[in-house]
PDB file of C-alpha atoms and ligand atoms in Angstrom:
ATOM      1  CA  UNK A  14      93.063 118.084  82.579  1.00  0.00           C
ATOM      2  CA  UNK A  15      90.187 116.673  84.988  1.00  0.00           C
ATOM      3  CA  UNK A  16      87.873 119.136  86.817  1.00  0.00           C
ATOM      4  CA  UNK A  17      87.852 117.524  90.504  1.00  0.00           C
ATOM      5  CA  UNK A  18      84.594 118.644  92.637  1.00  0.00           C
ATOM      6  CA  UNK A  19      84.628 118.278  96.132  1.00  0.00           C
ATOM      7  CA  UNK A  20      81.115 117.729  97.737  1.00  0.00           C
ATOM      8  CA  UNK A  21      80.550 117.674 101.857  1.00  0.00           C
ATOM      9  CA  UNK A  22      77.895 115.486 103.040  1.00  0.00           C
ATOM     10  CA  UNK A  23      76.661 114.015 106.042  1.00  0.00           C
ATOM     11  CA  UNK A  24      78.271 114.529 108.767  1.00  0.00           C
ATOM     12  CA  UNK A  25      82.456 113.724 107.378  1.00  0.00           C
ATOM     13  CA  UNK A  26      82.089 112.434 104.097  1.00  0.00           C
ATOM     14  CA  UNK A  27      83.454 113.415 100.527  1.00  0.00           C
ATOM     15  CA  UNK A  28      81.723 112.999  97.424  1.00  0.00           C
ATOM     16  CA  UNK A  29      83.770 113.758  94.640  1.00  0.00           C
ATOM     17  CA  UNK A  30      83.117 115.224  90.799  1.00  0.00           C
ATOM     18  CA  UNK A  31      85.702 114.010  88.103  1.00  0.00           C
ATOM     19  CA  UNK A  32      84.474 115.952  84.976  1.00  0.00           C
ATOM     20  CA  UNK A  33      86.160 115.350  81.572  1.00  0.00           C
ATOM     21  CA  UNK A  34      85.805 119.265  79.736  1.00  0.00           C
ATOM     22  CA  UNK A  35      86.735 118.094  76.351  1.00  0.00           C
ATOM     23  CA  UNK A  36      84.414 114.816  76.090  1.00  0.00           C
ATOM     24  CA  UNK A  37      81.841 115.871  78.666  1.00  0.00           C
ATOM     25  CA  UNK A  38      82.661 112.949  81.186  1.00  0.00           C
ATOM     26  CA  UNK A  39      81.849 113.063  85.056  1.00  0.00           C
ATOM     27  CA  UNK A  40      82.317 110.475  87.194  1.00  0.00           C
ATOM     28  CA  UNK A  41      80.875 110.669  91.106  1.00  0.00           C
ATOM     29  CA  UNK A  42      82.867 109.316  93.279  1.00  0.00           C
ATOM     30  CA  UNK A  43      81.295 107.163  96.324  1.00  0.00           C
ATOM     31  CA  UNK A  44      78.009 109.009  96.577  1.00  0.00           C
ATOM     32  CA  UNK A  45      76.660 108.805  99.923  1.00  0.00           C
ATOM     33  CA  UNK A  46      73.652 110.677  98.765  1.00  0.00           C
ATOM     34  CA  UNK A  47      71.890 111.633  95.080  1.00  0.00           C
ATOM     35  CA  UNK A  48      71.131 115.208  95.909  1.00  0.00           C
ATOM     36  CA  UNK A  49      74.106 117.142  96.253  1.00  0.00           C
ATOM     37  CA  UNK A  50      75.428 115.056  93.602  1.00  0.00           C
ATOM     38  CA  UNK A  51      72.165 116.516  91.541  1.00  0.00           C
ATOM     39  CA  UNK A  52      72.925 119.848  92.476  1.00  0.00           C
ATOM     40  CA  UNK A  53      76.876 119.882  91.617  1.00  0.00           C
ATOM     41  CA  UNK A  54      75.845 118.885  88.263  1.00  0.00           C
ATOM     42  CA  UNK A  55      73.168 121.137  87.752  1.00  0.00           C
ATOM     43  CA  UNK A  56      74.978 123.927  88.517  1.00  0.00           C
ATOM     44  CA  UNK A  57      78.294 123.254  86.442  1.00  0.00           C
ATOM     45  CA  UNK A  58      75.815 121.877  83.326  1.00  0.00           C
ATOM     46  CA  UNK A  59      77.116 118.466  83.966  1.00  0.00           C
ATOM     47  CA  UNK A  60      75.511 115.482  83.143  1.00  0.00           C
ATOM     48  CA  UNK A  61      76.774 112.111  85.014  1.00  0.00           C
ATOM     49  CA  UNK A  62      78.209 109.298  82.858  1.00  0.00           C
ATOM     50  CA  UNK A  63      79.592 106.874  85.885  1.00  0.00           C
ATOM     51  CA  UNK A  64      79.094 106.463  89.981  1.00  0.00           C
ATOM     52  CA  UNK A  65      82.708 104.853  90.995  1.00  0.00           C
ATOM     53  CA  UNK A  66      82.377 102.792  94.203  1.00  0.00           C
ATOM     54  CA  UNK A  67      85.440 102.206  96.164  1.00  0.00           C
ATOM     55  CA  UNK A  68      83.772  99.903  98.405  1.00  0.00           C
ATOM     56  CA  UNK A  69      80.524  98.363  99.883  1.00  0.00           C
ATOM     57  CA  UNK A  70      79.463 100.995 102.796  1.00  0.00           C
ATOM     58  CA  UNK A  71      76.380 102.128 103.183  1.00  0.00           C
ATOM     59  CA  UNK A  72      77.940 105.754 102.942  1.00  0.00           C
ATOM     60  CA  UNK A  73      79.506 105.203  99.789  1.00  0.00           C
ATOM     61  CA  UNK A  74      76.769 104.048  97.649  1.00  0.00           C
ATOM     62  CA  UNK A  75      73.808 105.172  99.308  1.00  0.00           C
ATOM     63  CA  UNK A  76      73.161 107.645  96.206  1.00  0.00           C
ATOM     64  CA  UNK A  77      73.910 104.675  93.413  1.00  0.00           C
ATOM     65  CA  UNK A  78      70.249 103.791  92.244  1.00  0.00           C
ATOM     66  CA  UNK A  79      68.361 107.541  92.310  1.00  0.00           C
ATOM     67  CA  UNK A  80      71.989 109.019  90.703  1.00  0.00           C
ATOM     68  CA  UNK A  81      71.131 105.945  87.680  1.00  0.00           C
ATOM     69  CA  UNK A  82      67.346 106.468  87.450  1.00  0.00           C
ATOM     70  CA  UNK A  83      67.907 110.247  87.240  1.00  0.00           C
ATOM     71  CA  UNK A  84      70.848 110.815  85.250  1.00  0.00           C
ATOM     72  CA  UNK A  85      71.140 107.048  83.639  1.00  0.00           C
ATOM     73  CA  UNK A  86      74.653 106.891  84.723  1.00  0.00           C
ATOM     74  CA  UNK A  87      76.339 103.020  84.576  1.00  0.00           C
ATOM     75  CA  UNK A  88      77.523 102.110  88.310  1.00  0.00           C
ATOM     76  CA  UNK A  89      81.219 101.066  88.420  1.00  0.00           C
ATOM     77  CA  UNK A  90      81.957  98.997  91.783  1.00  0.00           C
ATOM     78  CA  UNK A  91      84.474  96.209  92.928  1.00  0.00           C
ATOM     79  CA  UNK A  92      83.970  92.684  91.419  1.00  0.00           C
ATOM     80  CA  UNK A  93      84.115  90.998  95.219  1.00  0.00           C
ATOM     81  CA  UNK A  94      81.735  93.367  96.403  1.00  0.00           C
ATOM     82  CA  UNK A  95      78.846  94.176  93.279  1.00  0.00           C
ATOM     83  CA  UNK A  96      76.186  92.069  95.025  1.00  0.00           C
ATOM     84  CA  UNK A  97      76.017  93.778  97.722  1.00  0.00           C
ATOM     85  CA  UNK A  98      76.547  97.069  96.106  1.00  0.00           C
ATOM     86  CA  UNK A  99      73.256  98.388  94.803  1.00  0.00           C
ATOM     87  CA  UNK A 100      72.689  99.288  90.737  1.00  0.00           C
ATOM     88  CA  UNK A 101      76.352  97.714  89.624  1.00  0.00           C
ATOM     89  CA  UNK A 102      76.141  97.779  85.870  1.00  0.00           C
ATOM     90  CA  UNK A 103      80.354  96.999  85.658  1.00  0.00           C
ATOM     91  CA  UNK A 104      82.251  94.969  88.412  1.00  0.00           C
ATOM     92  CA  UNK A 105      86.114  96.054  88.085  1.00  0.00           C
ATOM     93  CA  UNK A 106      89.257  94.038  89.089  1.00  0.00           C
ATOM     94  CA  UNK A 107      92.788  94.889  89.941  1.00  0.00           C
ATOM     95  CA  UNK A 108      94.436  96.110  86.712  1.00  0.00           C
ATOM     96  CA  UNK A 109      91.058  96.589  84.994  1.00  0.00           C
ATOM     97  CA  UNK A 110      90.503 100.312  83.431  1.00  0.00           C
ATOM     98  CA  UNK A 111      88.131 103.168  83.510  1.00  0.00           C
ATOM     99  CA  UNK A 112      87.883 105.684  80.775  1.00  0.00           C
ATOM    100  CA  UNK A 113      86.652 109.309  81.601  1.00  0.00           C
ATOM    101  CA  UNK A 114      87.315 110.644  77.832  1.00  0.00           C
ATOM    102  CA  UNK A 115      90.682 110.071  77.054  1.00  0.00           C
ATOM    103  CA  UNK A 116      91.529 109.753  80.758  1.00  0.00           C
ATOM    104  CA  UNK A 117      92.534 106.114  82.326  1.00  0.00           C
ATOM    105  CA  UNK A 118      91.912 105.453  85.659  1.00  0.00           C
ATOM    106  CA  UNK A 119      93.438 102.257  86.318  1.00  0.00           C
ATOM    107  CA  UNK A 120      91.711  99.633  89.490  1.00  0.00           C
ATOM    108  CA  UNK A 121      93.844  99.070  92.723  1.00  0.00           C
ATOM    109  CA  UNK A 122      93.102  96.395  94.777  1.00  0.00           C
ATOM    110  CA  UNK A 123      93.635  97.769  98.301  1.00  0.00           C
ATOM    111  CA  UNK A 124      91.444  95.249 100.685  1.00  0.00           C
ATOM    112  CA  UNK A 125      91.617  95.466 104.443  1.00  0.00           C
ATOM    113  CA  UNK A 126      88.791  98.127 105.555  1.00  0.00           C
ATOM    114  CA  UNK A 127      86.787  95.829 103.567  1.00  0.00           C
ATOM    115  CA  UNK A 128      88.083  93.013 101.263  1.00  0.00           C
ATOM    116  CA  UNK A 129      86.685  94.236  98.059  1.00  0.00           C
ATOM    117  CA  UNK A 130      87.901  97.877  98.631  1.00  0.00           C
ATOM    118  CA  UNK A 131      89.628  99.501  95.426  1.00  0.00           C
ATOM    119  CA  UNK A 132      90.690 102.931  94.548  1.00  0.00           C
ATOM    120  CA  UNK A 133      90.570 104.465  90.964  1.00  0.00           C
ATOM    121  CA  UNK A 134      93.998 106.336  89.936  1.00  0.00           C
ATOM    122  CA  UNK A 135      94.666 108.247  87.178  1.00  0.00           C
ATOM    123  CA  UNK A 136      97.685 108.413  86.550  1.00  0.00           C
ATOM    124  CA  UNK A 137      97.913 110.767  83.863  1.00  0.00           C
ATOM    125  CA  UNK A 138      96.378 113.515  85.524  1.00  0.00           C
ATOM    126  CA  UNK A 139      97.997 111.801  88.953  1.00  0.00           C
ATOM    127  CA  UNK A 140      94.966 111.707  91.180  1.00  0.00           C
ATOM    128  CA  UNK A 141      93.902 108.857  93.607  1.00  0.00           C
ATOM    129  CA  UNK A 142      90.193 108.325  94.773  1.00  0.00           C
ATOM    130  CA  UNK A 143      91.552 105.890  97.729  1.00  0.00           C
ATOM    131  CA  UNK A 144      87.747 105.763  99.583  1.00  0.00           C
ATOM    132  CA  UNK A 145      88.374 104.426 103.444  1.00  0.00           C
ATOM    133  CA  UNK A 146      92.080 103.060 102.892  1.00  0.00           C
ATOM    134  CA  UNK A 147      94.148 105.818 103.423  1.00  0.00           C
ATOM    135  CA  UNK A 148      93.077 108.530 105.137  1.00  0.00           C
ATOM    136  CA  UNK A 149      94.893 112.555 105.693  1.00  0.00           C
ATOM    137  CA  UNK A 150      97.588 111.425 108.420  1.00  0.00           C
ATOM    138  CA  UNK A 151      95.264 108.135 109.251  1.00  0.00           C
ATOM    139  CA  UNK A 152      93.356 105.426 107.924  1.00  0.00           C
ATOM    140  CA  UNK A 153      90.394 103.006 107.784  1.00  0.00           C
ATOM    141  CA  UNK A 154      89.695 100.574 110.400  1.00  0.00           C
ATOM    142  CA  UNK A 155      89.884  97.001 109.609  1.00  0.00           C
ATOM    143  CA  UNK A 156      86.346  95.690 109.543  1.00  0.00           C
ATOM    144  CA  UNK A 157      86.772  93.092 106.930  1.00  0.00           C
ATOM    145  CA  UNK A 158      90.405  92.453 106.139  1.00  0.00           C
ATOM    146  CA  UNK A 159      93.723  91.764 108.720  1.00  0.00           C
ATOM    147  CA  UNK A 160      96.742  94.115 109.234  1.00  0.00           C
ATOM    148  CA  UNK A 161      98.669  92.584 106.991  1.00  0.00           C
ATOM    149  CA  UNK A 162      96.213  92.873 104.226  1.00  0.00           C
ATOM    150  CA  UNK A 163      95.955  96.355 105.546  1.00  0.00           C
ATOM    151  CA  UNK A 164      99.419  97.131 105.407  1.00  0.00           C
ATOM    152  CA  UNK A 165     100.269  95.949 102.132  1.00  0.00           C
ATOM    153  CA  UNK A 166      97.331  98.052 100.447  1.00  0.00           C
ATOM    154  CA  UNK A 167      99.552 101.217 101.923  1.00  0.00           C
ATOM    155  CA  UNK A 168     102.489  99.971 100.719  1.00  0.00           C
ATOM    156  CA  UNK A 169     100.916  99.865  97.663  1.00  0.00           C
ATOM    157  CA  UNK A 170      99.678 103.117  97.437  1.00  0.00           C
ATOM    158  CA  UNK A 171     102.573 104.500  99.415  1.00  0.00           C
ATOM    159  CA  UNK A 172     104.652 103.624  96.125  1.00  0.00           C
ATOM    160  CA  UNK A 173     102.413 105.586  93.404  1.00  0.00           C
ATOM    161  CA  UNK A 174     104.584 109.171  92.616  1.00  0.00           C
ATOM    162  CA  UNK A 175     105.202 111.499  95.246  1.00  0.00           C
ATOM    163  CA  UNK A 176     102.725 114.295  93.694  1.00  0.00           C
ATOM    164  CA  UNK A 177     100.153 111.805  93.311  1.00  0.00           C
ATOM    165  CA  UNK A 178      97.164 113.860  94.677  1.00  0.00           C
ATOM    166  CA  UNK A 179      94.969 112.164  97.247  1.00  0.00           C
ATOM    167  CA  UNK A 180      91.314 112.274  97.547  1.00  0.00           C
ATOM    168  CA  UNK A 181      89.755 110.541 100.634  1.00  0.00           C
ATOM    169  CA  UNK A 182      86.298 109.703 101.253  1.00  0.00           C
ATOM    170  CA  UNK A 183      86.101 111.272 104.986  1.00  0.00           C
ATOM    171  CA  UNK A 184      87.188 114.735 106.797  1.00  0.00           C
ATOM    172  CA  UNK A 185      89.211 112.703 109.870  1.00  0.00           C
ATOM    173  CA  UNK A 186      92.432 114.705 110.056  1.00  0.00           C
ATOM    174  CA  UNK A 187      92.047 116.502 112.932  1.00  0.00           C
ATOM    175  CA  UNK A 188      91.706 114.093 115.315  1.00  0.00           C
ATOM    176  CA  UNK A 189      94.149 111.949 113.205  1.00  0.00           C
ATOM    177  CA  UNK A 190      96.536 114.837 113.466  1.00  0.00           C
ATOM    178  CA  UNK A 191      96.760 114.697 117.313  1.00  0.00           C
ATOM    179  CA  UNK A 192      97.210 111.191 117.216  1.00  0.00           C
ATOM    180  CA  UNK A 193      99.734 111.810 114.648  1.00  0.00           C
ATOM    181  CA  UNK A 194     101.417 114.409 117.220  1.00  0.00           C
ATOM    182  CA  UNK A 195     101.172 112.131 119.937  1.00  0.00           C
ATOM    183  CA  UNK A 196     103.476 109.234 117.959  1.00  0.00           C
ATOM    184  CA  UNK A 197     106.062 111.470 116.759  1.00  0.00           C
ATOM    185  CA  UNK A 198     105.862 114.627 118.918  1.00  0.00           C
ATOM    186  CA  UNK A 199     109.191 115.999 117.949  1.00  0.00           C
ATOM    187  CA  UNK A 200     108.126 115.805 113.931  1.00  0.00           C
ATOM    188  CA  UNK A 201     108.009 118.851 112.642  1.00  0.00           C
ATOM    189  CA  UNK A 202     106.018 118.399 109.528  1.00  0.00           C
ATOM    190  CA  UNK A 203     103.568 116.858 111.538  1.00  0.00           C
ATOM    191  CA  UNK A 204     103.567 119.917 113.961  1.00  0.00           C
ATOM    192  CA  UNK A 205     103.347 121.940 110.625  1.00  0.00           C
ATOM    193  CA  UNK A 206     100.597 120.294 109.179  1.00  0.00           C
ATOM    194  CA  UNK A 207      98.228 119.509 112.457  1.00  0.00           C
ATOM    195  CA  UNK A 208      98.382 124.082 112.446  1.00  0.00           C
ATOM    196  CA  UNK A 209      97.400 123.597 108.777  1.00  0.00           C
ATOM    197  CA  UNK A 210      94.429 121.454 109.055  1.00  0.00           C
ATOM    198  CA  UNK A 211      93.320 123.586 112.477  1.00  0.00           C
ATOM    199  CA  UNK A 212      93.185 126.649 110.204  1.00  0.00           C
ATOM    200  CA  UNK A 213      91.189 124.623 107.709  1.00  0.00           C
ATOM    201  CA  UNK A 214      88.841 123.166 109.868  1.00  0.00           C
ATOM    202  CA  UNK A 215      88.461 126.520 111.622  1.00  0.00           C
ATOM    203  CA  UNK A 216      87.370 128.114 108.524  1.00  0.00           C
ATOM    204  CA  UNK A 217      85.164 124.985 107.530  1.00  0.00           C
ATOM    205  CA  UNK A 218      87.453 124.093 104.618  1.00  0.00           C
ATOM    206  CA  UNK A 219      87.755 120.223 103.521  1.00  0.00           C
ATOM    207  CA  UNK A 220      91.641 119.092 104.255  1.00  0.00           C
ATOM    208  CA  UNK A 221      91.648 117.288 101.109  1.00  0.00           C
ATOM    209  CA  UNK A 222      93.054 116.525  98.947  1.00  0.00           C
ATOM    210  CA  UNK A 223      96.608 115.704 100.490  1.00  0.00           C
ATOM    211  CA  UNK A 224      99.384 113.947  98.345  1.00  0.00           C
ATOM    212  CA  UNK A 225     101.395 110.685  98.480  1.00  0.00           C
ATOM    213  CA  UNK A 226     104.836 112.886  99.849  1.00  0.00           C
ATOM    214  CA  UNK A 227     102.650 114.974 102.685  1.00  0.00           C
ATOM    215  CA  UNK A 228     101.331 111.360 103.367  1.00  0.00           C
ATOM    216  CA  UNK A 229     104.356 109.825 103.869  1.00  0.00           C
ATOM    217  CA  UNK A 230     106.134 112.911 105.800  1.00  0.00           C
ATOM    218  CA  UNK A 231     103.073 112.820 108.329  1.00  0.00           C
ATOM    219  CA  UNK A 232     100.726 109.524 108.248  1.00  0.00           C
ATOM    220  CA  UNK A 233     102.011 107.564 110.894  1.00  0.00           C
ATOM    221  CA  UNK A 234     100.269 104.715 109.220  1.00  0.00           C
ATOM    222  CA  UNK A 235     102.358 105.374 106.499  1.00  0.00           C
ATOM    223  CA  UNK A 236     105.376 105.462 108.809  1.00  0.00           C
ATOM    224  CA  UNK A 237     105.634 102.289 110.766  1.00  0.00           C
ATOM    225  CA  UNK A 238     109.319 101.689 108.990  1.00  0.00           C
ATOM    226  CA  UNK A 239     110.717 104.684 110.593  1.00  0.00           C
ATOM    227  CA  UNK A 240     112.507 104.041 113.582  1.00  0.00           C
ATOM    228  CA  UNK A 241     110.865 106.700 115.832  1.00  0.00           C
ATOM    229  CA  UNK A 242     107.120 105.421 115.389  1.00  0.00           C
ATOM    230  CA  UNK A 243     108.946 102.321 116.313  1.00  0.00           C
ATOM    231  CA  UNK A 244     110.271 103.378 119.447  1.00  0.00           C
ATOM    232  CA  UNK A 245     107.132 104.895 120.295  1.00  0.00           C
ATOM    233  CA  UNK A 246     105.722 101.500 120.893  1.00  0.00           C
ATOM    234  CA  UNK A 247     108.728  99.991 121.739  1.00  0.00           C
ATOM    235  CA  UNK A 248     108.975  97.714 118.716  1.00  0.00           C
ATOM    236  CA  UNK A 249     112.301  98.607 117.246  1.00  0.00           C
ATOM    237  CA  UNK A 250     113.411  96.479 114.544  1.00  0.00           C
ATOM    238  CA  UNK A 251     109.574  94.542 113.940  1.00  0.00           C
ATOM    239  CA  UNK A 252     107.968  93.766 111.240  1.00  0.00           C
ATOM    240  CA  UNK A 253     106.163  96.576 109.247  1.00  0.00           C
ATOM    241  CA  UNK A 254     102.935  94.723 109.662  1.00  0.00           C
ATOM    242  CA  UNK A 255     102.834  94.506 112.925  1.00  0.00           C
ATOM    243  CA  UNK A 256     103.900  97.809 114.026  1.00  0.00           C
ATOM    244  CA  UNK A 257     100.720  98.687 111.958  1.00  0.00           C
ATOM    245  CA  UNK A 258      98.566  96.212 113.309  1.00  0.00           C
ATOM    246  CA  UNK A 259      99.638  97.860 117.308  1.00  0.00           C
ATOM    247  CA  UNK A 260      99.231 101.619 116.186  1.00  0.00           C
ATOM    248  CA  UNK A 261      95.707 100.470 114.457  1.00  0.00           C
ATOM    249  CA  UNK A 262      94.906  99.206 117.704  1.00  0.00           C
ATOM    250  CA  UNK A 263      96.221 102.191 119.653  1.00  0.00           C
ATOM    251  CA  UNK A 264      94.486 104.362 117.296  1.00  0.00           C
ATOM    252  CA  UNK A 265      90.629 102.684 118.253  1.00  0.00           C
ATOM    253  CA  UNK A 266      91.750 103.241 121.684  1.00  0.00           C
ATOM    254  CA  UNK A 267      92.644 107.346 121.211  1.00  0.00           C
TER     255      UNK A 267
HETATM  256 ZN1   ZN B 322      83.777 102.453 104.724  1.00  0.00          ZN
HETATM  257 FE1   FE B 323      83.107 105.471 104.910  1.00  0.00          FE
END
């Protein structure tokens, strides 16, 4: 079984740990800074064997080059994006795979927040690193990529198992969980979760991770095949894609 880490930093992002007990592995997951990444490891006797970049953003790879000169870790990063990613030692595809030990990850090609973006799941330990795709009850904005794009990188990961747990790169789901609310007021899994995540939040506590199911029972983003985000913007019977592309829209405007 993996040892999963979860490091705060900056002001909403995630940096994760994936540590490997019987063959030593750790992987950091989109490190927006070296330091805390430094100090995780120091203080579980870790040493770092890969960065894993999910995409290009300055606060998801901001760490690569002092994490390699300090630990001399090899920098894993998306084929479409590695020269613009600093430190890439190994540009992945779709379908390629990452071994932590005897752990796969395999590559996912989810483009749309940018059009490079992938997310690392392993699916024997059934964990997704998904980076700015999906987020808990939201998701990334398009900077790079159209809704259709968008939407069909949720499908995607919409599909993986049910108990597939989720690991985001940023702490958005309170306001996401309003807007959330505010689509499907009369959902009570929503209502359920938004008191969850208040609680959290209250007590300084990250939301993640969530998993596929709570993601599909709650992420309206998720949910733009269900006839009652539909009706909320009056688009009954339209195509998935663009009921996304008008609650994206809708969601810059909240
Ligand atoms: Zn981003
Ligand atoms: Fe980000």
């Amino acid at each position: 079984m993996l040892t999963i880490k979860i490091i705060p930093v900056l002001k909403d992002n995630y940096i994760y740990l994936i540590h490997d007990p019987v063959s030593k592995q750790t992987a950091a997951v989109d490190p927006a800074e070296a330091q805390p990444v430094l100090d995780v490891l120091a203080e579980n006797s870790w040493q770092l064997t890969y960065v894993l970049n999910t995409h290009h953003h300055w606060d998801h790879t901001n760490g690569n080059v002092a994490l390699k000169q300090l630990t001399g870790c090899q920098i894993i990063a998306p084929r479409l994006e590695q020269n613009i990613i600093p430190g890439v030692d190994r540009a992945v595809n779709a379908e390629d795979t990452v071994m932590l030990g005897t752990h796969t990850a395999t590559v996912i090609a989810i483009p749309g927040h940018t059009l490079g973006h992938v997310a690392y799941y392993f699916a024997d330990n059934a964990l997704l690193f998904c980076g700015d795709t999906v987020f808990v009850m939201g998701c990334g904005r398009m900077f790079e990529g159209t809704a259709e794009q968008m939407w069909q990188s949720l499908d995607t990961l919409r599909q993986l198992p049910a108990d597939t747990a989720l690991y985001c790169t940023h702490e958005y789901s309170l306001a996401n969980a309003w807007f959330a609310l505010r689509i499907e007021p009369d959902n009570i899994d929503i209502q359920q979760r938004l008191q969850t995540i208040k609680q959290l939040r209250k007590n300084q506590q990250p939301t993640v991770p969530s998993t596929i199911a709570l993601e599909c029972a709650t992420n309206p983003f998720l949910r733009v095949d269900h006839a009652r985000v539909q009706q909320y913007l009056g688009m009954e019977h339209a195509a998935p894609a663009l009921v996304f592309a008008e609650l994206r829209r809708r969601k810059d405007l909240f």
